[in-house]
CSV table of N, CA and C and ligand atoms in Angstrom, one decimal:
chain,number,residue,atom,x,y,z
A,16,MET,N,12.3,6.2,-4.4
A,16,MET,CA,12.2,7.0,-3.2
A,16,MET,C,12.8,6.3,-2.1
A,17,ALA,N,13.4,7.0,-1.1
A,17,ALA,CA,13.9,6.4,0.1
A,17,ALA,C,12.8,5.6,0.8
A,18,GLY,N,13.0,4.4,1.1
A,18,GLY,CA,12.0,3.6,1.8
A,18,GLY,C,11.1,2.8,0.9
A,19,ALA,N,11.3,2.9,-0.4
A,19,ALA,CA,10.5,2.2,-1.4
A,19,ALA,C,10.8,0.7,-1.4
A,20,GLY,N,12.0,0.3,-1.0
A,20,GLY,CA,12.4,-1.1,-0.9
A,20,GLY,C,13.5,-1.5,-1.9
A,21,LYS,N,14.2,-0.5,-2.5
A,21,LYS,CA,15.2,-0.8,-3.5
A,21,LYS,C,16.3,-1.8,-3.0
A,22,SER,N,16.8,-1.5,-1.8
A,22,SER,CA,17.9,-2.3,-1.2
A,22,SER,C,17.4,-3.8,-0.9
A,23,THR,N,16.2,-3.8,-0.3
A,23,THR,CA,15.6,-5.1,0.1
A,23,THR,C,15.2,-5.9,-1.2
A,24,VAL,N,14.4,-5.3,-2.0
A,24,VAL,CA,13.9,-6.0,-3.2
A,24,VAL,C,15.1,-6.3,-4.2
A,25,GLY,N,16.0,-5.4,-4.3
A,25,GLY,CA,17.1,-5.5,-5.2
A,25,GLY,C,18.0,-6.8,-4.9
A,26,LYS,N,18.2,-7.0,-3.6
A,26,LYS,CA,18.9,-8.1,-3.1
A,26,LYS,C,18.2,-9.4,-3.5
A,27,MET,N,16.9,-9.4,-3.3
A,27,MET,CA,16.1,-10.7,-3.6
A,27,MET,C,16.1,-10.9,-5.1
A,28,LEU,N,16.0,-9.8,-5.9
A,28,LEU,CA,16.0,-10.0,-7.4
A,28,LEU,C,17.3,-10.5,-7.8
A,29,ALA,N,18.4,-10.1,-7.3
A,29,ALA,CA,19.7,-10.6,-7.6
A,29,ALA,C,19.9,-12.0,-7.3
A,30,LEU,N,19.3,-12.5,-6.2
A,30,LEU,CA,19.3,-13.9,-5.9
A,30,LEU,C,18.6,-14.7,-6.9
A,31,SER,N,17.4,-14.2,-7.3
A,31,SER,CA,16.6,-14.9,-8.3
A,31,SER,C,17.3,-15.0,-9.6
A,32,LEU,N,18.0,-14.0,-9.9
A,32,LEU,CA,18.7,-13.9,-11.2
A,32,LEU,C,20.0,-14.7,-11.2
A,33,ASN,N,20.5,-14.9,-10.0
A,33,ASN,CA,21.8,-15.4,-9.8
A,33,ASN,C,22.9,-14.4,-10.3
A,34,TRP,N,22.6,-13.1,-10.0
A,34,TRP,CA,23.4,-12.0,-10.4
A,34,TRP,C,24.1,-11.5,-9.1
A,35,ALA,N,25.1,-10.6,-9.3
A,35,ALA,CA,25.6,-9.9,-8.2
A,35,ALA,C,24.7,-8.8,-7.8
A,36,PHE,N,24.8,-8.3,-6.6
A,36,PHE,CA,24.0,-7.2,-6.1
A,36,PHE,C,25.0,-6.1,-5.5
A,37,VAL,N,24.7,-4.9,-5.9
A,37,VAL,CA,25.5,-3.8,-5.4
A,37,VAL,C,24.5,-2.7,-4.9
A,38,ASP,N,24.8,-2.2,-3.7
A,38,ASP,CA,24.0,-1.0,-3.2
A,38,ASP,C,25.0,0.2,-3.2
A,39,THR,N,24.6,1.2,-4.0
A,39,THR,CA,25.6,2.3,-4.2
A,39,THR,C,25.8,3.1,-2.9
A,40,ASP,N,24.8,3.0,-2.0
A,40,ASP,CA,25.1,3.6,-0.6
A,40,ASP,C,26.3,2.9,0.0
A,41,HIS,N,26.4,1.6,-0.2
A,41,HIS,CA,27.6,0.9,0.4
A,41,HIS,C,28.9,1.3,-0.3
A,42,ILE,N,28.8,1.5,-1.6
A,42,ILE,CA,30.0,1.9,-2.3
A,42,ILE,C,30.5,3.3,-1.8
A,43,ILE,N,29.5,4.2,-1.5
A,43,ILE,CA,29.9,5.5,-0.9
A,43,ILE,C,30.6,5.3,0.4
A,44,GLU,N,30.0,4.4,1.2
A,44,GLU,CA,30.6,4.1,2.6
A,44,GLU,C,32.0,3.5,2.4
A,45,ALA,N,32.1,2.6,1.5
A,45,ALA,CA,33.4,2.0,1.3
A,45,ALA,C,34.5,3.0,0.8
A,46,THR,N,34.0,3.9,-0.1
A,46,THR,CA,34.9,4.9,-0.6
A,46,THR,C,35.4,5.8,0.5
A,47,TYR,N,34.5,6.3,1.3
A,47,TYR,CA,34.8,7.3,2.3
A,47,TYR,C,35.2,6.6,3.7
A,48,ALA,N,35.1,5.3,3.8
A,48,ALA,CA,35.5,4.6,5.0
A,48,ALA,C,34.7,5.1,6.2
A,49,THR,N,33.5,5.4,6.0
A,49,THR,CA,32.6,5.9,7.1
A,49,THR,C,31.1,5.6,6.7
A,50,ARG,N,30.3,5.8,7.7
A,50,ARG,CA,28.8,5.6,7.5
A,50,ARG,C,28.3,6.7,6.5
A,51,LEU,N,27.3,6.3,5.8
A,51,LEU,CA,26.7,7.2,4.8
A,51,LEU,C,26.3,8.5,5.4
A,52,GLN,N,25.7,8.4,6.6
A,52,GLN,CA,25.2,9.6,7.3
A,52,GLN,C,26.4,10.6,7.6
A,53,ASP,N,27.6,10.0,8.0
A,53,ASP,CA,28.7,10.8,8.3
A,53,ASP,C,29.2,11.6,7.0
A,54,VAL,N,29.1,10.9,5.9
A,54,VAL,CA,29.4,11.5,4.6
A,54,VAL,C,28.4,12.7,4.3
A,55,ALA,N,27.2,12.3,4.5
A,55,ALA,CA,26.1,13.3,4.1
A,55,ALA,C,26.1,14.5,5.1
A,56,ASP,N,26.5,14.3,6.4
A,56,ASP,CA,26.5,15.4,7.4
A,56,ASP,C,27.5,16.5,7.0
A,57,LYS,N,28.5,16.1,6.3
A,57,LYS,CA,29.6,17.0,6.0
A,57,LYS,C,29.3,17.8,4.8
A,58,LEU,N,28.3,17.4,4.1
A,58,LEU,CA,28.0,18.0,2.7
A,58,LEU,C,26.7,18.7,2.7
A,59,THR,N,26.6,19.7,1.7
A,59,THR,CA,25.3,20.2,1.4
A,59,THR,C,24.5,19.2,0.6
A,60,LYS,N,23.2,19.5,0.4
A,60,LYS,CA,22.4,18.5,-0.4
A,60,LYS,C,23.1,18.4,-1.8
A,61,ASP,N,23.4,19.5,-2.4
A,61,ASP,CA,24.0,19.4,-3.8
A,61,ASP,C,25.3,18.7,-3.8
A,62,GLU,N,26.1,19.0,-2.8
A,62,GLU,CA,27.4,18.3,-2.7
A,62,GLU,C,27.2,16.8,-2.6
A,63,PHE,N,26.2,16.4,-1.7
A,63,PHE,CA,25.9,14.9,-1.6
A,63,PHE,C,25.5,14.4,-2.9
A,64,LEU,N,24.6,15.1,-3.6
A,64,LEU,CA,24.1,14.6,-4.9
A,64,LEU,C,25.2,14.4,-5.9
A,65,ASP,N,26.2,15.4,-5.9
A,65,ASP,CA,27.3,15.2,-6.8
A,65,ASP,C,28.2,14.1,-6.5
A,66,THR,N,28.4,13.8,-5.2
A,66,THR,CA,29.2,12.7,-4.7
A,66,THR,C,28.6,11.4,-5.2
A,67,GLU,N,27.3,11.3,-4.9
A,67,GLU,CA,26.5,10.1,-5.3
A,67,GLU,C,26.6,9.9,-6.8
A,68,ALA,N,26.4,11.0,-7.5
A,68,ALA,CA,26.4,10.9,-9.0
A,68,ALA,C,27.8,10.4,-9.5
A,69,SER,N,28.9,10.9,-8.9
A,69,SER,CA,30.2,10.5,-9.5
A,69,SER,C,30.4,9.1,-9.1
A,70,ILE,N,30.0,8.6,-8.0
A,70,ILE,CA,30.2,7.2,-7.6
A,70,ILE,C,29.3,6.3,-8.5
A,71,VAL,N,28.1,6.7,-8.7
A,71,VAL,CA,27.2,5.8,-9.6
A,71,VAL,C,27.8,5.8,-11.0
A,72,GLN,N,28.3,6.9,-11.5
A,72,GLN,CA,28.8,7.0,-12.8
A,72,GLN,C,30.1,6.2,-13.0
A,73,SER,N,30.7,5.8,-11.9
A,73,SER,CA,32.0,5.1,-12.0
A,73,SER,C,31.7,3.6,-12.1
A,74,ILE,N,30.4,3.2,-12.0
A,74,ILE,CA,30.0,1.8,-12.0
A,74,ILE,C,29.8,1.3,-13.5
A,75,PHE,N,30.5,0.2,-13.8
A,75,PHE,CA,30.3,-0.3,-15.2
A,75,PHE,C,30.0,-1.8,-15.1
A,76,PHE,N,29.3,-2.2,-14.1
A,76,PHE,CA,29.0,-3.7,-13.9
A,76,PHE,C,27.9,-4.2,-14.9
A,77,ASN,N,28.1,-5.4,-15.3
A,77,ASN,CA,27.1,-6.1,-16.0
A,77,ASN,C,26.5,-7.2,-15.1
A,78,ARG,N,25.4,-7.9,-15.4
A,78,ARG,CA,24.8,-9.0,-14.6
A,78,ARG,C,24.8,-8.6,-13.1
A,79,THR,N,24.4,-7.4,-12.9
A,79,THR,CA,24.4,-6.9,-11.5
A,79,THR,C,23.1,-6.1,-11.2
A,80,VAL,N,22.5,-6.4,-10.1
A,80,VAL,CA,21.3,-5.6,-9.7
A,80,VAL,C,21.9,-4.5,-8.9
A,81,ILE,N,21.7,-3.2,-9.3
A,81,ILE,CA,22.2,-2.1,-8.6
A,81,ILE,C,21.1,-1.3,-7.9
A,82,ALA,N,21.2,-1.3,-6.6
A,82,ALA,CA,20.2,-0.4,-5.8
A,82,ALA,C,20.9,0.9,-5.6
A,83,THR,N,20.3,2.0,-6.0
A,83,THR,CA,20.9,3.3,-5.8
A,83,THR,C,20.2,3.9,-4.6
A,84,GLY,N,20.7,5.1,-4.1
A,84,GLY,CA,19.9,5.9,-3.2
A,84,GLY,C,18.8,6.5,-4.0
A,85,GLY,N,17.7,6.9,-3.4
A,85,GLY,CA,16.6,7.5,-4.1
A,85,GLY,C,16.9,8.8,-4.7
A,86,SER,N,18.0,9.5,-4.2
A,86,SER,CA,18.3,10.8,-4.7
A,86,SER,C,19.1,10.8,-6.0
A,87,VAL,N,19.4,9.6,-6.5
A,87,VAL,CA,20.2,9.6,-7.7
A,87,VAL,C,19.5,10.2,-8.9
A,88,VAL,N,18.2,10.3,-8.8
A,88,VAL,CA,17.4,10.7,-9.9
A,88,VAL,C,17.5,12.1,-10.3
A,89,TYR,N,18.2,12.9,-9.5
A,89,TYR,CA,18.3,14.4,-9.8
A,89,TYR,C,19.4,14.7,-10.8
A,90,ARG,N,20.2,13.7,-11.1
A,90,ARG,CA,21.3,14.0,-12.0
A,90,ARG,C,21.1,13.3,-13.3
A,91,GLU,N,20.8,14.1,-14.3
A,91,GLU,CA,20.5,13.5,-15.6
A,91,GLU,C,21.6,12.6,-16.2
A,92,LYS,N,22.8,13.1,-16.1
A,92,LYS,CA,23.9,12.3,-16.7
A,92,LYS,C,24.0,11.0,-16.1
A,93,THR,N,23.8,10.9,-14.8
A,93,THR,CA,23.9,9.7,-14.0
A,93,THR,C,22.8,8.7,-14.4
A,94,MET,N,21.6,9.3,-14.6
A,94,MET,CA,20.5,8.5,-15.0
A,94,MET,C,20.7,7.9,-16.5
A,95,GLU,N,21.3,8.8,-17.3
A,95,GLU,CA,21.7,8.3,-18.7
A,95,GLU,C,22.7,7.2,-18.6
A,96,HIS,N,23.6,7.3,-17.6
A,96,HIS,CA,24.6,6.2,-17.4
A,96,HIS,C,23.9,4.9,-17.0
A,97,LEU,N,23.0,5.0,-16.1
A,97,LEU,CA,22.3,3.8,-15.6
A,97,LEU,C,21.5,3.2,-16.7
A,98,ALA,N,20.9,4.1,-17.5
A,98,ALA,CA,20.1,3.6,-18.7
A,98,ALA,C,20.9,2.8,-19.7
A,99,LYS,N,22.2,3.2,-19.8
A,99,LYS,CA,23.1,2.4,-20.7
A,99,LYS,C,23.5,1.1,-20.1
A,100,LEU,N,23.5,1.0,-18.8
A,100,LEU,CA,23.9,-0.2,-18.1
A,100,LEU,C,22.8,-1.3,-18.2
A,101,GLY,N,21.6,-0.8,-18.2
A,101,GLY,CA,20.5,-1.9,-18.1
A,101,GLY,C,19.1,-1.3,-18.0
A,102,ILE,N,18.3,-2.0,-17.3
A,102,ILE,CA,16.9,-1.6,-17.2
A,102,ILE,C,16.7,-0.8,-15.9
A,103,ILE,N,16.0,0.3,-15.9
A,103,ILE,CA,15.8,1.1,-14.7
A,103,ILE,C,14.4,0.7,-14.2
A,104,VAL,N,14.4,0.3,-12.9
A,104,VAL,CA,13.1,-0.1,-12.3
A,104,VAL,C,12.7,1.0,-11.3
A,105,TYR,N,11.5,1.3,-11.4
A,105,TYR,CA,10.9,2.3,-10.4
A,105,TYR,C,9.9,1.5,-9.5
A,106,LEU,N,10.3,1.4,-8.2
A,106,LEU,CA,9.4,0.8,-7.2
A,106,LEU,C,8.4,1.9,-6.7
A,107,ASN,N,7.2,1.8,-7.2
A,107,ASN,CA,6.2,2.8,-6.9
A,107,ASN,C,5.4,2.5,-5.6
A,108,VAL,N,5.7,3.3,-4.6
A,108,VAL,CA,5.0,3.0,-3.3
A,108,VAL,C,4.4,4.4,-2.9
A,109,ASP,N,3.2,4.3,-2.4
A,109,ASP,CA,2.5,5.6,-2.1
A,109,ASP,C,3.1,6.4,-0.9
A,110,LEU,N,2.8,7.6,-0.9
A,110,LEU,CA,3.4,8.5,0.1
A,110,LEU,C,3.2,8.1,1.5
A,111,ASN,N,2.0,7.6,1.9
A,111,ASN,CA,1.7,7.2,3.2
A,111,ASN,C,2.7,6.1,3.7
A,112,LEU,N,2.9,5.1,2.8
A,112,LEU,CA,3.8,4.0,3.2
A,112,LEU,C,5.2,4.5,3.3
A,113,ILE,N,5.6,5.4,2.4
A,113,ILE,CA,7.0,6.0,2.5
A,113,ILE,C,7.1,6.7,3.9
A,114,LEU,N,6.2,7.5,4.2
A,114,LEU,CA,6.2,8.3,5.5
A,114,LEU,C,6.3,7.3,6.6
A,115,GLU,N,5.5,6.2,6.6
A,115,GLU,CA,5.5,5.2,7.7
A,115,GLU,C,6.9,4.6,7.8
A,116,ARG,N,7.5,4.2,6.6
A,116,ARG,CA,8.8,3.5,6.7
A,116,ARG,C,9.9,4.5,7.1
A,117,ILE,N,9.8,5.7,6.7
A,117,ILE,CA,10.9,6.7,7.1
A,117,ILE,C,10.8,6.9,8.6
A,118,ALA,N,9.5,7.0,9.1
A,118,ALA,CA,9.3,7.3,10.5
A,118,ALA,C,9.8,6.2,11.4
A,119,LYS,N,9.7,5.0,10.8
A,119,LYS,CA,10.2,3.8,11.6
A,119,LYS,C,11.8,3.8,11.7
A,120,ASN,N,12.4,4.5,10.8
A,120,ASN,CA,13.9,4.6,10.8
A,120,ASN,C,14.3,6.0,10.6
A,121,PRO,N,14.1,6.9,11.6
A,121,PRO,CA,14.4,8.3,11.4
A,121,PRO,C,15.9,8.6,11.1
A,122,GLU,N,16.8,7.6,11.4
A,122,GLU,CA,18.2,7.8,11.2
A,122,GLU,C,18.5,7.7,9.7
A,123,ARG,N,17.6,7.2,8.9
A,123,ARG,CA,17.8,7.0,7.5
A,123,ARG,C,18.1,8.3,6.8
A,124,GLY,N,19.1,8.3,6.0
A,124,GLY,CA,19.5,9.6,5.3
A,124,GLY,C,18.5,10.0,4.3
A,125,LEU,N,18.5,11.3,4.0
A,125,LEU,CA,17.6,11.8,3.0
A,125,LEU,C,18.2,13.1,2.5
A,126,ALA,N,18.4,13.1,1.2
A,126,ALA,CA,18.9,14.4,0.6
A,126,ALA,C,17.8,15.4,0.4
A,127,ILE,N,17.6,16.2,1.4
A,127,ILE,CA,16.5,17.1,1.5
A,127,ILE,C,17.0,18.5,1.8
A,128,ALA,N,16.4,19.5,1.2
A,128,ALA,CA,16.9,20.8,1.4
A,128,ALA,C,16.2,21.4,2.7
A,129,PRO,N,16.9,22.4,3.3
A,129,PRO,CA,16.3,23.0,4.5
A,129,PRO,C,14.9,23.5,4.1
A,130,GLY,N,13.9,23.2,5.0
A,130,GLY,CA,12.5,23.8,4.8
A,130,GLY,C,11.7,22.9,3.9
A,131,GLN,N,12.3,21.9,3.2
A,131,GLN,CA,11.6,21.0,2.4
A,131,GLN,C,11.0,19.9,3.2
A,132,THR,N,9.7,19.4,2.9
A,132,THR,CA,9.1,18.3,3.6
A,132,THR,C,9.3,17.0,2.8
A,133,ILE,N,9.1,15.9,3.4
A,133,ILE,CA,9.2,14.6,2.7
A,133,ILE,C,8.1,14.6,1.6
A,134,GLU,N,6.9,15.2,1.9
A,134,GLU,CA,5.9,15.3,0.9
A,134,GLU,C,6.3,16.0,-0.3
A,135,ASP,N,7.0,17.2,-0.1
A,135,ASP,CA,7.5,18.0,-1.2
A,135,ASP,C,8.5,17.1,-2.1
A,136,LEU,N,9.3,16.4,-1.3
A,136,LEU,CA,10.4,15.6,-2.0
A,136,LEU,C,9.7,14.5,-2.8
A,137,PHE,N,8.7,13.9,-2.2
A,137,PHE,CA,8.0,12.8,-2.9
A,137,PHE,C,7.4,13.2,-4.2
A,138,HIS,N,6.7,14.4,-4.2
A,138,HIS,CA,6.1,14.9,-5.4
A,138,HIS,C,7.1,15.3,-6.4
A,139,GLU,N,8.1,16.0,-6.0
A,139,GLU,CA,9.2,16.5,-6.9
A,139,GLU,C,9.8,15.3,-7.6
A,140,ARG,N,10.1,14.2,-6.9
A,140,ARG,CA,10.8,13.1,-7.4
A,140,ARG,C,9.9,12.2,-8.3
A,141,GLU,N,8.7,12.1,-7.9
A,141,GLU,CA,7.8,11.2,-8.6
A,141,GLU,C,7.9,11.3,-10.1
A,142,LEU,N,7.9,12.6,-10.5
A,142,LEU,CA,7.9,12.9,-12.0
A,142,LEU,C,9.2,12.4,-12.6
A,143,LEU,N,10.3,12.6,-11.8
A,143,LEU,CA,11.6,12.1,-12.3
A,143,LEU,C,11.7,10.6,-12.4
A,144,TYR,N,11.2,9.9,-11.4
A,144,TYR,CA,11.3,8.5,-11.4
A,144,TYR,C,10.5,7.9,-12.6
A,145,LYS,N,9.3,8.5,-12.8
A,145,LYS,CA,8.5,8.1,-14.0
A,145,LYS,C,9.2,8.3,-15.3
A,146,LYS,N,9.9,9.5,-15.3
A,146,LYS,CA,10.6,9.9,-16.6
A,146,LYS,C,11.7,8.8,-17.0
A,147,TYR,N,12.4,8.4,-16.0
A,147,TYR,CA,13.6,7.5,-16.3
A,147,TYR,C,13.3,6.0,-16.3
A,148,ALA,N,12.1,5.6,-15.7
A,148,ALA,CA,11.9,4.2,-15.5
A,148,ALA,C,11.6,3.5,-16.8
A,149,ASN,N,12.2,2.3,-17.0
A,149,ASN,CA,11.8,1.4,-18.1
A,149,ASN,C,10.7,0.4,-17.6
A,150,ILE,N,10.7,0.1,-16.3
A,150,ILE,CA,9.7,-0.7,-15.7
A,150,ILE,C,9.2,0.0,-14.4
A,151,THR,N,7.9,0.1,-14.3
A,151,THR,CA,7.3,0.6,-13.0
A,151,THR,C,6.6,-0.6,-12.3
A,152,LEU,N,7.0,-0.8,-11.1
A,152,LEU,CA,6.3,-1.9,-10.3
A,152,LEU,C,5.5,-1.2,-9.2
A,153,ASP,N,4.2,-1.4,-9.2
A,153,ASP,CA,3.4,-0.9,-8.1
A,153,ASP,C,3.6,-1.8,-6.9
A,154,ALA,N,4.5,-1.4,-6.0
A,154,ALA,CA,5.0,-2.3,-5.0
A,154,ALA,C,4.3,-2.2,-3.7
A,155,LYS,N,3.2,-1.4,-3.6
A,155,LYS,CA,2.6,-1.1,-2.3
A,155,LYS,C,2.1,-2.3,-1.5
A,156,THR,N,1.4,-3.2,-2.2
A,156,THR,CA,0.8,-4.3,-1.5
A,156,THR,C,1.5,-5.6,-1.5
A,157,MET,N,2.8,-5.5,-2.0
A,157,MET,CA,3.5,-6.8,-2.2
A,157,MET,C,4.7,-6.9,-1.2
A,158,SER,N,5.0,-8.1,-0.8
A,158,SER,CA,6.2,-8.3,0.1
A,158,SER,C,7.4,-8.2,-0.8
A,159,PRO,N,8.6,-8.0,-0.2
A,159,PRO,CA,9.8,-7.9,-1.0
A,159,PRO,C,9.9,-9.1,-2.0
A,160,LYS,N,9.6,-10.3,-1.5
A,160,LYS,CA,9.8,-11.5,-2.3
A,160,LYS,C,8.8,-11.5,-3.5
A,161,GLU,N,7.6,-11.0,-3.2
A,161,GLU,CA,6.6,-10.9,-4.3
A,161,GLU,C,7.0,-9.9,-5.3
A,162,CYS,N,7.6,-8.8,-4.9
A,162,CYS,CA,8.1,-7.8,-5.8
A,162,CYS,C,9.2,-8.4,-6.7
A,163,ALA,N,10.1,-9.1,-6.1
A,163,ALA,CA,11.2,-9.7,-6.9
A,163,ALA,C,10.6,-10.7,-7.9
A,164,GLN,N,9.6,-11.5,-7.5
A,164,GLN,CA,9.0,-12.5,-8.4
A,164,GLN,C,8.3,-11.8,-9.6
A,165,LYS,N,7.6,-10.7,-9.2
A,165,LYS,CA,6.9,-10.0,-10.3
A,165,LYS,C,7.9,-9.3,-11.2
A,166,LEU,N,9.0,-8.8,-10.7
A,166,LEU,CA,10.0,-8.2,-11.6
A,166,LEU,C,10.6,-9.2,-12.5
A,167,MET,N,10.8,-10.4,-12.0
A,167,MET,CA,11.4,-11.5,-12.9
A,167,MET,C,10.5,-11.7,-14.1
A,168,LYS,N,9.2,-11.6,-13.9
A,168,LYS,CA,8.2,-11.7,-15.0
A,168,LYS,C,8.1,-10.5,-15.9
A,169,MET,N,8.5,-9.4,-15.3
A,169,MET,CA,8.4,-8.1,-16.1
A,169,MET,C,9.6,-7.8,-17.0
A,170,LEU,N,10.7,-8.5,-16.6
A,170,LEU,CA,11.9,-8.2,-17.4
A,170,LEU,C,11.7,-8.7,-18.9
A,171,PRO,N,12.2,-8.0,-19.9
A,171,PRO,CA,12.0,-8.5,-21.2
A,171,PRO,C,12.7,-9.8,-21.4
A,172,GLU,N,12.1,-10.7,-22.2
A,172,GLU,CA,12.6,-12.1,-22.4
A,172,GLU,C,14.0,-12.1,-22.9
A,173,ASN,N,14.3,-11.2,-23.8
A,173,ASN,CA,15.7,-11.2,-24.4
A,173,ASN,C,16.7,-10.6,-23.5
A,174,PHE,N,16.3,-10.2,-22.3
A,174,PHE,CA,17.2,-9.4,-21.5
A,174,PHE,C,18.1,-10.4,-20.7
A,175,LEU,N,17.6,-11.6,-20.3
A,175,LEU,CA,18.4,-12.4,-19.4
A,175,LEU,C,19.4,-13.3,-20.1
B,12,ADP,N1,7.7,-4.7,-0.1
B,12,ADP,C1,7.9,-4.5,1.1
B,12,ADP,N2,7.0,-4.8,2.1
B,12,ADP,C2,7.2,-4.5,3.4
B,12,ADP,N3,8.3,-3.9,3.9
B,12,ADP,C3,9.3,-3.5,3.0
B,12,ADP,C4,9.1,-3.8,1.6
B,12,ADP,N4,10.2,-3.3,0.9
B,12,ADP,C5,11.0,-2.8,1.9
B,12,ADP,N5,10.5,-2.9,3.1
B,12,ADP,C6,11.0,-2.4,4.4
B,12,ADP,O1,11.0,-1.0,4.2
B,12,ADP,C7,12.2,-0.5,4.8
B,12,ADP,C8,13.0,0.3,3.7
B,12,ADP,O2,13.5,-0.7,2.7
B,12,ADP,P1,14.8,-0.4,1.9
B,12,ADP,O3,15.0,-1.6,1.1
B,12,ADP,O4,15.9,0.0,2.8
B,12,ADP,O5,14.4,0.8,1.0
B,12,ADP,P2,15.3,1.7,0.1
B,12,ADP,O6,16.5,1.1,-0.2
B,12,ADP,O7,14.4,2.0,-1.2
B,12,ADP,O8,15.4,3.0,0.9
B,12,ADP,C9,13.0,-1.7,5.3
B,12,ADP,O9,12.7,-1.7,6.7
B,12,ADP,C10,12.4,-2.9,4.6
B,12,ADP,O10,12.5,-4.0,5.4
B,13,S3P,O1,16.5,9.4,-1.1
B,13,S3P,C1,17.4,10.0,-0.6
B,13,S3P,O2,17.5,11.3,-0.5
B,13,S3P,C2,18.5,9.2,0.0
B,13,S3P,C3,18.3,7.9,0.1
B,13,S3P,C4,19.3,7.0,0.7
B,13,S3P,O3,19.2,5.7,0.1
B,13,S3P,P1,17.9,4.8,0.0
B,13,S3P,O4,17.0,5.3,-1.1
B,13,S3P,O5,18.4,3.4,-0.2
B,13,S3P,O6,17.2,4.9,1.4
B,13,S3P,C5,20.7,7.5,0.7
B,13,S3P,O7,21.3,7.4,-0.6
B,13,S3P,C6,20.8,9.0,1.0
B,13,S3P,O8,20.7,9.1,2.4
B,13,S3P,C7,19.8,9.9,0.3
B,14,MG,MG1,18.6,1.5,0.0
């Protein structure tokens, strides 16, 4: 979910693993040579989801922690692609904390349909995040560093 900490924790996890780190929001910005928000503003929700999906599906990196946007989960093919690349981590953070973090940064983009609330979005996505996750980390009470440390322990031994 947006605000769960994917970009922050992902970067720290990559450092711990000594792996590369890629944020797919940055790849979208690099591709379109503009801010993510400018890309999103010109598109409907579905068009944004398709754009994100096609960019994520063009990634074939190994030994890389990939932080996606929270909206990636709507496209089954894209999630299957990510599943082939490696382990999918779900950072589970409760709704109140998500609302707090989003409120702190209202400029933050969100693929949300007209009339939909963040609560609706959270509940709709929660099921999808659980469906695709190989590892679920209850991240609510942990700092980003603690999340990364815990994930290091949760990764399968034969994975590294
Ligand atoms: N575990 C955490 N504890 C406290 N603050 C966090 C934690 N993870 C992320 N944050 C903060 O929450 C905000 C959203 O984090 P971000 O990594 O951008 O989330 P995402 O990429 O999932 O949208 C940032 O301001 C970040 O510093
Ligand atoms: O969850 C979402 O709808 C989105 C989350 C954003 O990324 P983060 O999850 O990193 O905030 C970004 O991809 C886009 O604005 C849509
Ligand atoms: Mg992010």
